[in-house]
Amino acid sequence: MFSFFKNLSINRSGWFLLTFSAVALEATALYFQHGMGLNPCVMCIYERLALLAILAAGVIGLIAPRFLIVRLVALALGLYGAIKGLIYAIQHNQYQVNPQPWNQCPFSPQFPETLPLNKWFPNLFEATGLCSENVWSLWGLSMAQWLIVIFAVYTLVLVLVLLSQFKTTSKRIFS
């Protein structure tokens, strides 16, 4: 199993798959926002940023997958995004499952003053929805619950790929 993940990480196809999946999910989020008119909440914006970290990890891995340091940097960024996304999605689900007056997300994203993404790119990062509202579901799962599944899968796969980096590849000598 680790051989499979090691070979996947050494080739560009694995990093392309990671990048493509993140782009597809980001495009889906933008379709929900601009095509279906669903207003993103603060947690949606944070989950979108976590997904952008995974996308950036895929692009970094695409650059030079044969170099261990590049793979490790990409894996670290991807794992950071996947774990943060999982934490945000779990918190987002808690806001929806237990909507209490004291259990609410902030009204606007808390970005650093030097990086106000919601001011620079309001079409992408401005939060106008409420975290406790469940405005979309598929097969009985809310969007936050689907994101828990998605980020958990990303985390699991990236941990397996990271662990596979310690596996030595066998070199065959043809005689």
XYZ file of N, CA and C in Angstrom:
525
model
N 0.820 -1.184 0.000
C 0.000 0.000 0.000
C 0.871 1.257 0.000
N 1.910 1.276 0.849
C 2.766 2.452 0.889
C 3.527 2.637 -0.417
N 3.827 1.533 -1.105
C 4.490 1.649 -2.409
C 3.607 2.401 -3.396
N 2.312 2.106 -3.359
C 1.376 2.789 -4.256
C 1.380 4.290 -3.992
N 1.274 4.682 -2.708
C 1.240 6.103 -2.379
C 2.579 6.784 -2.640
N 3.672 6.062 -2.446
C 4.995 6.640 -2.740
C 5.124 6.906 -4.238
N 4.728 5.920 -5.060
C 4.786 6.118 -6.513
C 3.847 7.233 -6.960
N 2.698 7.336 -6.309
C 1.753 8.400 -6.639
C 2.350 9.774 -6.331
N 3.101 9.867 -5.231
C 3.676 11.158 -4.846
C 4.896 11.530 -5.685
N 5.568 10.552 -6.243
C 6.755 10.828 -7.056
C 6.369 11.274 -8.470
N 5.208 10.844 -8.918
C 4.740 11.203 -10.258
C 3.821 12.418 -10.202
N 3.777 13.143 -11.301
C 2.933 14.336 -11.357
C 1.446 14.003 -11.363
N 1.090 12.802 -11.749
C -0.334 12.455 -11.857
C -1.038 12.557 -10.503
N -0.401 12.151 -9.431
C -1.002 12.254 -8.109
C -1.211 13.699 -7.689
N -0.225 14.534 -7.949
C -0.341 15.949 -7.598
C -1.352 16.641 -8.493
N -1.429 16.208 -9.742
C -2.454 16.768 -10.633
C -3.849 16.405 -10.130
N -4.026 15.175 -9.669
C -5.317 14.749 -9.139
C -5.696 15.577 -7.902
N -4.733 15.843 -7.033
C -4.986 16.678 -5.868
C -5.385 18.087 -6.296
N -4.647 18.656 -7.221
C -4.942 20.005 -7.718
C -6.299 20.047 -8.396
N -6.572 19.074 -9.252
C -7.845 19.040 -9.972
C -9.023 18.920 -9.019
N -8.906 18.063 -8.003
C -10.019 17.901 -7.063
C -10.270 19.181 -6.281
N -9.202 19.865 -5.877
C -9.365 21.118 -5.141
C -9.969 22.204 -6.034
N -9.530 22.272 -7.292
C -10.106 23.247 -8.228
C -11.590 22.945 -8.448
N -11.932 21.676 -8.596
C -13.331 21.298 -8.797
C -14.184 21.683 -7.585
N -13.661 21.477 -6.387
C -14.418 21.843 -5.192
C -14.526 23.359 -5.033
N -13.473 24.081 -5.363
C -13.541 25.549 -5.326
C -14.544 26.065 -6.355
N -14.535 25.480 -7.557
C -15.498 25.876 -8.581
C -16.921 25.569 -8.134
N -17.108 24.459 -7.451
C -18.425 24.115 -6.926
C -18.869 25.142 -5.888
N -17.951 25.549 -5.014
C -18.278 26.561 -4.007
C -18.667 27.880 -4.675
N -17.936 28.263 -5.713
C -18.269 29.503 -6.422
C -19.595 29.380 -7.167
N -19.908 28.187 -7.677
C -21.202 27.974 -8.319
C -22.326 28.098 -7.293
N -22.129 27.501 -6.113
C -23.143 27.632 -5.061
C -23.366 29.103 -4.714
N -22.273 29.876 -4.661
C -22.377 31.278 -4.276
C -22.974 32.132 -5.390
N -22.401 32.055 -6.570
C -22.806 32.974 -7.639
C -23.880 32.395 -8.551
N -23.888 31.088 -8.749
C -24.882 30.476 -9.624
C -26.204 30.197 -8.932
N -26.134 29.649 -7.711
C -27.348 29.303 -6.980
C -27.778 30.392 -5.999
N -26.925 31.375 -5.778
C -27.270 32.484 -4.895
C -27.208 32.149 -3.413
N -26.442 31.123 -3.043
C -26.288 30.783 -1.628
C -25.186 31.654 -1.034
N -25.532 32.409 -0.008
C -24.561 33.311 0.605
C -23.626 32.544 1.525
N -22.307 32.687 1.339
C -21.364 31.973 2.212
C -21.275 32.641 3.578
N -21.097 31.812 4.597
C -20.901 32.325 5.949
C -19.399 32.404 6.235
N -19.060 32.842 7.419
C -17.654 32.980 7.797
C -16.953 31.621 7.751
N -17.611 30.584 8.274
C -16.995 29.260 8.268
C -16.816 28.753 6.835
N -17.753 29.084 5.947
C -17.610 28.718 4.533
C -16.354 29.357 3.940
N -16.124 30.605 4.293
C -14.937 31.320 3.794
C -13.670 30.672 4.337
N -13.660 30.324 5.616
C -12.489 29.668 6.201
C -12.261 28.294 5.574
N -13.340 27.557 5.319
C -13.211 26.253 4.666
C -12.698 26.418 3.238
N -13.144 27.480 2.579
C -12.649 27.772 1.227
C -11.154 28.070 1.243
N -10.686 28.794 2.255
C -9.248 29.074 2.369
C -8.454 27.805 2.643
N -9.001 26.917 3.458
C -8.328 25.637 3.715
C -8.216 24.836 2.423
N -9.258 24.881 1.616
C -9.217 24.187 0.326
C -8.211 24.836 -0.625
N -8.064 26.158 -0.535
C -7.044 26.835 -1.342
C -5.634 26.412 -0.923
N -5.434 26.122 0.358
C -4.132 25.625 0.814
C -3.860 24.252 0.207
N -4.884 23.414 0.124
C -4.723 22.097 -0.503
C -4.427 22.260 -1.988
N -5.104 23.196 -2.633
C -4.844 23.468 -4.054
C -3.402 23.934 -4.248
N -2.936 24.835 -3.390
C -1.551 25.316 -3.480
C -0.569 24.176 -3.260
N -0.891 23.266 -2.364
C -0.027 22.103 -2.132
C 0.068 21.252 -3.397
N -1.050 21.070 -4.081
C -1.031 20.312 -5.329
C -0.171 20.974 -6.395
N -0.246 22.292 -6.478
C 0.569 23.024 -7.459
C 2.048 22.923 -7.112
N 2.377 23.041 -5.829
C 3.777 22.913 -5.402
C 4.288 21.512 -5.730
N 3.473 20.497 -5.449
C 3.869 19.125 -5.761
C 4.040 18.887 -7.248
N 3.276 19.599 -8.066
C 3.395 19.469 -9.524
C 4.722 20.017 -10.047
N 5.304 20.953 -9.329
C 6.516 21.616 -9.814
C 7.662 20.623 -9.978
N 7.963 19.877 -8.921
C 9.087 18.939 -8.981
C 8.821 17.777 -8.036
N 7.961 16.843 -8.403
C 7.595 15.771 -7.480
C 8.718 14.790 -7.161
N 9.777 14.766 -7.939
C 10.867 13.826 -7.685
C 11.789 14.283 -6.554
N 11.711 15.562 -6.185
C 12.548 16.088 -5.111
C 11.825 15.955 -3.782
N 12.475 15.313 -2.827
C 11.861 15.031 -1.536
C 11.441 16.305 -0.819
N 12.276 17.342 -0.849
C 11.954 18.568 -0.123
C 10.695 19.225 -0.685
N 10.514 19.182 -1.992
C 9.319 19.753 -2.615
C 8.092 18.955 -2.187
N 8.220 17.630 -2.190
C 7.095 16.795 -1.753
C 6.746 17.058 -0.297
N 7.756 17.193 0.550
C 7.498 17.420 1.969
C 6.848 18.776 2.223
N 7.301 19.802 1.503
C 6.667 21.124 1.640
C 5.215 21.057 1.186
N 4.980 20.409 0.046
C 3.615 20.277 -0.466
C 2.751 19.472 0.501
N 3.296 18.393 1.038
C 2.537 17.582 1.988
C 2.239 18.344 3.271
N 3.195 19.120 3.753
C 2.973 19.905 4.974
C 1.865 20.929 4.759
N 1.904 21.636 3.634
C 0.871 22.627 3.341
C -0.485 21.948 3.129
N -0.493 20.839 2.407
C -1.737 20.121 2.169
C -2.339 19.572 3.451
N -1.503 19.010 4.314
C -1.994 18.498 5.593
C -2.506 19.626 6.486
N -1.811 20.731 6.480
C -2.269 21.883 7.255
C -3.658 22.311 6.785
N -3.827 22.445 5.470
C -5.128 22.838 4.922
C -6.213 21.812 5.201
N -5.877 20.534 5.076
C -6.872 19.479 5.300
C -7.295 19.417 6.766
N -6.335 19.532 7.675
C -6.672 19.463 9.100
C -7.439 20.706 9.533
N -6.992 21.888 9.103
C -7.722 23.114 9.434
C -9.126 23.080 8.830
N -9.242 22.605 7.606
C -10.552 22.492 6.976
C -11.463 21.544 7.729
N -10.897 20.435 8.203
C -11.675 19.478 8.982
C -12.149 20.110 10.290
N -11.277 20.847 10.948
C -11.646 21.525 12.194
C -12.748 22.555 11.930
N -12.589 23.346 10.872
C -13.610 24.346 10.533
C -14.938 23.688 10.177
N -14.896 22.602 9.418
C -16.129 21.933 9.012
C -16.847 21.326 10.218
N -16.095 20.767 11.160
C -16.717 20.226 12.375
C -17.361 21.354 13.185
N -16.657 22.475 13.308
C -17.219 23.620 14.034
C -18.446 24.165 13.313
N -18.387 24.231 11.993
C -19.518 24.697 11.191
C -20.729 23.791 11.407
N -20.494 22.484 11.439
C -21.580 21.546 11.684
C -22.167 21.758 13.083
N -21.331 22.056 14.062
C -21.826 22.323 15.413
C -22.719 23.566 15.445
N -22.365 24.576 14.668
C -23.213 25.766 14.600
C -24.592 25.416 14.037
N -24.629 24.481 13.082
C -25.901 24.104 12.472
C -26.703 23.144 13.340
N -26.028 22.213 13.996
C -26.724 21.212 14.804
C -27.202 21.810 16.127
N -26.431 22.687 16.724
C -26.761 23.314 18.010
C -26.832 24.833 17.866
N -27.839 25.353 17.172
C -27.919 26.816 16.997
C -28.411 27.502 18.277
N -27.489 27.971 19.062
C -27.793 28.679 20.305
C -27.303 30.124 20.169
N -27.874 31.042 20.911
C -27.421 32.440 20.827
C -25.948 32.608 21.176
N -25.418 31.766 22.043
C -24.010 31.874 22.449
C -23.098 31.007 21.571
N -23.686 30.264 20.650
C -22.921 29.380 19.766
C -23.058 29.879 18.330
N -22.478 31.033 18.052
C -22.584 31.663 16.733
C -21.195 32.003 16.206
N -21.083 31.988 14.893
C -19.811 32.390 14.284
C -19.774 33.912 14.166
N -18.604 34.480 13.945
C -18.514 35.940 13.789
C -19.283 36.408 12.542
N -19.577 37.697 12.493
C -20.312 38.247 11.359
C -19.438 38.458 10.135
N -18.146 38.662 10.344
C -17.235 38.841 9.212
C -15.950 38.073 9.483
N -15.261 37.663 8.424
C -14.012 36.905 8.607
C -12.960 37.734 9.334
N -12.189 37.071 10.165
C -11.141 37.732 10.942
C -9.799 37.558 10.232
N -9.547 38.398 9.230
C -8.282 38.354 8.515
C -7.328 39.372 9.125
N -6.018 39.144 8.987
C -5.064 40.149 9.492
C -5.248 41.479 8.763
N -4.906 42.556 9.449
C -5.035 43.890 8.836
C -4.180 44.022 7.585
N -3.076 43.293 7.535
C -2.188 43.375 6.374
C -2.637 42.473 5.228
N -3.667 41.650 5.468
C -4.154 40.731 4.441
C -5.684 40.671 4.471
N -6.352 41.801 4.206
C -7.820 41.806 4.265
C -8.440 41.224 2.987
N -8.431 39.903 2.884
C -8.917 39.255 1.670
C -10.367 39.596 1.360
N -11.179 39.791 2.395
C -12.579 40.127 2.154
C -12.744 41.531 1.586
N -11.764 42.398 1.767
C -11.800 43.744 1.161
C -11.195 43.715 -0.244
N -10.145 42.929 -0.431
C -9.480 42.863 -1.718
C -10.295 42.061 -2.734
N -10.851 40.946 -2.304
C -11.611 40.064 -3.190
C -12.978 39.759 -2.576
N -13.872 40.755 -2.548
C -15.153 40.538 -1.864
C -16.027 39.459 -2.529
N -15.884 39.244 -3.817
C -16.679 38.204 -4.484
C -16.292 36.805 -4.029
N -15.099 36.652 -3.494
C -14.633 35.345 -3.038
C -14.673 35.189 -1.526
N -14.356 36.253 -0.787
C -14.116 36.113 0.642
C -15.017 36.941 1.543
N -16.046 37.568 1.009
C -16.966 38.317 1.863
C -18.079 37.392 2.333
N -18.268 37.329 3.640
C -19.280 36.445 4.217
C -20.570 37.222 4.442
N -21.652 36.747 3.844
C -22.946 37.410 4.002
C -24.015 36.472 4.545
N -23.678 35.202 4.743
C -24.645 34.234 5.251
C -24.452 33.972 6.735
N -25.348 33.172 7.278
C -25.275 32.784 8.684
C -24.796 31.344 8.788
N -23.904 31.086 9.724
C -23.333 29.746 9.884
C -24.371 28.719 10.337
N -25.360 29.155 11.074
C -26.336 28.209 11.621
C -27.397 27.807 10.604
N -27.475 28.476 9.478
C -28.462 28.130 8.457
C -27.988 26.942 7.636
N -28.878 25.999 7.429
C -28.606 24.859 6.560
C -29.395 25.093 5.275
N -28.726 25.619 4.252
C -29.425 26.038 3.041
C -29.336 25.031 1.904
N -28.556 23.952 2.090
C -28.371 22.971 1.017
C -28.054 21.635 1.649
N -28.589 20.571 1.048
C -28.243 19.227 1.508
C -28.316 18.268 0.328
N -27.588 17.187 0.457
C -27.576 16.132 -0.552
C -27.547 14.806 0.179
N -28.525 13.942 -0.121
C -28.640 12.630 0.512
C -28.684 12.727 2.038
N -29.326 13.764 2.528
C -29.507 13.919 3.963
C -28.351 14.559 4.707
N -27.269 14.897 4.003
C -26.112 15.540 4.644
C -26.043 16.999 4.222
N -25.792 17.866 5.194
C -25.640 19.288 4.894
C -24.282 19.530 4.230
N -24.105 20.735 3.755
C -22.833 21.086 3.120
C -21.679 20.966 4.116
N -21.902 21.372 5.362
C -20.852 21.256 6.384
C -20.503 19.798 6.637
N -21.498 18.927 6.636
C -21.232 17.507 6.851
C -20.493 16.897 5.667
N -20.823 17.318 4.462
C -20.069 16.851 3.297
C -18.623 17.318 3.378
N -18.414 18.541 3.860
C -17.042 19.040 3.985
C -16.264 18.278 5.042
N -16.925 17.800 6.076
C -16.250 16.945 7.058
C -15.731 15.692 6.358
N -16.577 15.094 5.528
C -16.169 13.888 4.787
C -15.010 14.209 3.844
N -15.137 15.294 3.100
C -14.115 15.657 2.111
C -12.775 15.932 2.786
N -12.779 16.757 3.840
C -11.520 17.079 4.511
C -10.947 15.872 5.248
N -11.803 14.984 5.747
C -11.305 13.760 6.391
C -10.618 12.866 5.371
N -11.173 12.770 4.168
C -10.543 11.965 3.109
C -9.216 12.594 2.700
N -9.196 13.910 2.508
C -7.938 14.594 2.194
C -6.901 14.321 3.284
N -7.295 14.449 4.548
C -6.360 14.232 5.653
C -5.828 12.812 5.639
N -6.700 11.842 5.495
C -6.289 10.441 5.481
C -5.319 10.154 4.339
N -5.664 10.599 3.144
C -4.803 10.337 1.986
C -3.456 11.035 2.148
N -3.463 12.281 2.592
C -2.198 13.002 2.740
C -1.332 12.416 3.851
N -1.932 11.906 4.920
C -1.154 11.226 5.971
C -0.533 9.955 5.407
N -1.297 9.198 4.630
C -0.745 7.978 4.019
C 0.393 8.311 3.056
N 0.229 9.367 2.289
C 1.304 9.772 1.370
C 2.526 10.220 2.156
N 2.312 10.956 3.251
C 3.442 11.377 4.083
C 4.161 10.177 4.680
N 3.430 9.216 5.208
C 4.053 8.018 5.771
C 4.772 7.202 4.707
N 4.273 7.242 3.487
C 4.914 6.480 2.411
C 6.258 7.064 2.014
N 6.532 8.300 2.395
C 7.809 8.917 2.034
C 8.970 8.238 2.751
N 8.685 7.519 3.833
C 9.725 6.822 4.579
C 10.000 5.436 4.018
N 9.224 5.014 3.047
C 9.427 3.711 2.419
C 10.502 3.849 1.349
N 11.437 2.934 1.372
C 12.474 2.954 0.345
C 11.942 2.285 -0.908
N 12.305 2.850 -2.026
C 11.889 2.260 -3.296
C 12.913 1.226 -3.712
N 12.419 0.119 -4.168
C 13.349 -0.947 -4.588
C 13.820 -0.646 -6.012
N 15.108 -0.770 -6.205
C 15.691 -0.552 -7.522
C 16.045 -1.901 -8.100
N 15.498 -2.138 -9.256
C 15.749 -3.422 -9.908
C 16.885 -3.274 -10.908
N 17.741 -4.248 -10.894
C 18.846 -4.270 -11.847
C 18.539 -5.361 -12.858
N 18.463 -4.961 -14.087
C 18.156 -5.908 -15.153
C 19.449 -6.510 -15.683
N 19.494 -7.831 -15.780
C 20.711 -8.455 -16.279
C 20.486 -9.099 -17.617
